Coordinates of C-alpha atoms in Angstrom, one line a residue:
M86 CA -20.6 -30.3 -6.9
L87 CA -18.5 -27.4 -8.0
E88 CA -15.2 -28.3 -9.6
H89 CA -12.1 -26.8 -7.8
K90 CA -10.1 -24.5 -10.1
T91 CA -6.4 -24.3 -9.4
W92 CA -5.3 -20.7 -9.6
R93 CA -1.8 -19.5 -10.7
V94 CA -1.2 -16.6 -8.2
A95 CA 1.6 -14.1 -8.2
V96 CA 2.1 -13.1 -4.6
L97 CA 3.9 -9.8 -4.6
A98 CA 5.8 -9.2 -1.4
G99 CA 9.0 -7.6 -0.2
G100 CA 10.1 -4.5 -2.1
D101 CA 12.4 -1.7 -0.9
S102 CA 10.1 0.3 1.4
D103 CA 10.6 0.6 5.2
E104 CA 7.8 -1.9 5.5
R105 CA 9.7 -4.7 3.7
T106 CA 9.8 -7.1 6.7
I107 CA 6.1 -6.7 7.3
S108 CA 5.4 -7.3 3.6
L109 CA 7.5 -10.5 3.5
Q110 CA 5.7 -11.8 6.5
S111 CA 2.3 -11.1 4.9
G112 CA 3.4 -12.6 1.6
A113 CA 4.7 -15.8 3.2
A114 CA 1.3 -16.2 5.1
V115 CA -0.6 -15.6 1.9
Q116 CA 1.5 -18.0 -0.1
Q117 CA 1.2 -20.7 2.5
A118 CA -2.6 -20.4 2.7
L119 CA -2.9 -20.5 -1.1
T120 CA -0.7 -23.5 -1.5
A121 CA -2.5 -25.3 1.3
R122 CA -5.7 -24.9 -0.7
G123 CA -4.1 -26.4 -3.8
H124 CA -3.2 -23.2 -5.7
L125 CA 0.1 -22.5 -7.4
A126 CA 1.5 -19.5 -5.6
L127 CA 4.8 -17.8 -6.8
H128 CA 6.5 -15.2 -4.7
L129 CA 7.6 -12.1 -6.7
D130 CA 9.7 -9.5 -4.8
P131 CA 9.8 -6.1 -6.7
S132 CA 13.3 -5.4 -5.2
V133 CA 14.5 -8.5 -7.1
V134 CA 12.2 -8.8 -10.1
D135 CA 11.3 -5.9 -12.6
L136 CA 7.5 -6.2 -12.5
A137 CA 7.2 -4.3 -15.8
G138 CA 9.1 -7.1 -17.4
V139 CA 7.1 -10.0 -16.0
D140 CA 5.0 -12.1 -18.4
W141 CA 1.8 -11.7 -16.6
R142 CA 0.0 -14.2 -18.9
Q143 CA 1.4 -17.0 -16.8
F144 CA -0.8 -15.9 -13.8
D145 CA -4.5 -15.8 -13.3
V146 CA -4.3 -13.1 -10.6
A147 CA -1.9 -11.1 -8.5
F148 CA -2.2 -11.0 -4.7
L149 CA -0.7 -7.7 -3.3
A150 CA 1.1 -8.2 0.0
L151 CA 3.2 -5.2 -0.5
H152 CA 3.3 -2.3 2.0
G153 CA 4.5 1.2 1.7
Q154 CA 5.9 2.9 -1.3
F155 CA 5.7 0.9 -4.6
G156 CA 3.1 -1.3 -3.0
E157 CA 0.3 0.8 -1.7
D158 CA 0.9 4.1 -3.6
G159 CA -0.6 3.1 -6.9
Q160 CA 2.6 2.3 -8.9
V161 CA 2.3 -1.5 -8.8
Q162 CA -1.4 -1.3 -9.4
Q163 CA -0.7 0.8 -12.5
I164 CA 1.7 -1.8 -13.9
L165 CA -0.9 -4.6 -13.3
D166 CA -3.7 -2.5 -14.8
E167 CA -1.6 -2.0 -17.9
A168 CA -0.7 -5.7 -18.1
G169 CA -4.4 -6.6 -17.8
I170 CA -4.0 -8.9 -14.8
P171 CA -6.6 -8.9 -12.0
F172 CA -5.2 -8.1 -8.6
T173 CA -6.4 -7.7 -5.0
G174 CA -7.1 -4.3 -3.5
S175 CA -7.9 -1.0 -5.0
N176 CA -7.1 0.4 -8.5
A177 CA -4.1 2.7 -9.1
A178 CA -6.0 6.0 -8.6
A179 CA -7.7 4.9 -5.4
S180 CA -4.4 3.6 -4.0
R181 CA -2.6 6.8 -4.8
L182 CA -5.3 8.8 -3.0
A183 CA -5.5 6.5 0.0
F184 CA -1.7 6.3 0.4
S185 CA -1.4 10.1 1.0
K186 CA -3.0 10.9 4.3
S187 CA -3.3 14.6 3.4
A188 CA -4.9 13.9 0.0
A189 CA -7.3 11.5 1.5
K190 CA -8.1 14.0 4.3
E191 CA -8.8 16.7 1.8
R192 CA -11.2 14.4 -0.1
F193 CA -13.0 13.5 3.1
L194 CA -13.4 17.1 4.0
Q195 CA -14.6 17.9 0.4
F196 CA -17.5 15.4 1.0
G197 CA -18.3 16.6 4.5
V198 CA -16.8 13.7 6.4
P199 CA -15.9 14.9 9.9
T200 CA -12.2 14.5 10.7
P201 CA -9.9 15.7 13.5
A202 CA -8.0 19.0 13.1
Y203 CA -4.8 18.6 11.2
S204 CA -2.0 20.5 9.5
L205 CA 0.6 19.3 7.1
L206 CA 4.2 20.0 8.0
H207 CA 7.3 19.6 5.9
Y208 CA 10.7 18.5 7.2
T209 CA 12.1 21.9 6.2
D210 CA 9.6 23.9 8.4
D211 CA 11.3 25.9 11.0
A212 CA 10.6 25.8 14.8
S213 CA 8.2 28.8 14.7
R214 CA 6.0 27.1 12.1
I215 CA 6.0 23.9 14.1
R216 CA 5.0 25.8 17.3
S217 CA 2.3 27.7 15.4
V218 CA 0.8 24.5 14.1
T219 CA 1.0 22.8 17.5
E220 CA -0.9 25.8 19.0
E221 CA -3.5 25.7 16.2
V222 CA -4.1 21.9 16.3
G223 CA -3.8 21.6 20.1
Y224 CA -3.0 18.6 22.3
P225 CA -3.1 15.7 22.3
L226 CA -1.8 15.3 18.8
V227 CA -0.2 12.7 16.6
V228 CA 2.7 13.2 14.2
K229 CA 2.7 10.8 11.3
P230 CA 4.4 10.8 7.9
D231 CA 2.0 11.6 5.0
C232 CA 2.9 8.6 3.0
Q233 CA 3.8 5.8 5.4
G234 CA 1.9 2.9 6.8
S235 CA 2.0 0.0 9.3
S236 CA 2.4 2.6 12.1
L237 CA 5.9 3.5 11.1
G238 CA 7.0 7.0 11.8
I239 CA 4.4 7.8 14.4
S240 CA 5.5 10.1 17.2

């Protein structure tokens, strides 16, 4: 029979992004599940704790339940990579790429992956540019922030 190892898990949840509430809910569920299975799970909120100053040697692994900026954009992953702590999810470079919808889209197109028509707009674009893009892309269309998740900002 295999011996059960108790893991010391840093559950990263919260943060300052618009997705804080979703992140806290995710983190609480993860922490509860880990604790129920006999692991030591400690919640770390990057809006309260400076992650660069954490002594990561006290943990076996970090579970990322962060959403949005400073959670899915590669910044936290870079800190954890530099600290040498294993963590859930993709590495910093992959996280940066995936977090930007336009950068990911360009990579898909580069490798021949079919994607719907798109155009990148900036909040400073004037009405004529927006009309031009709308005509180019056509309807129906979806407007979504380039670097936002959890369906926030969709119109």
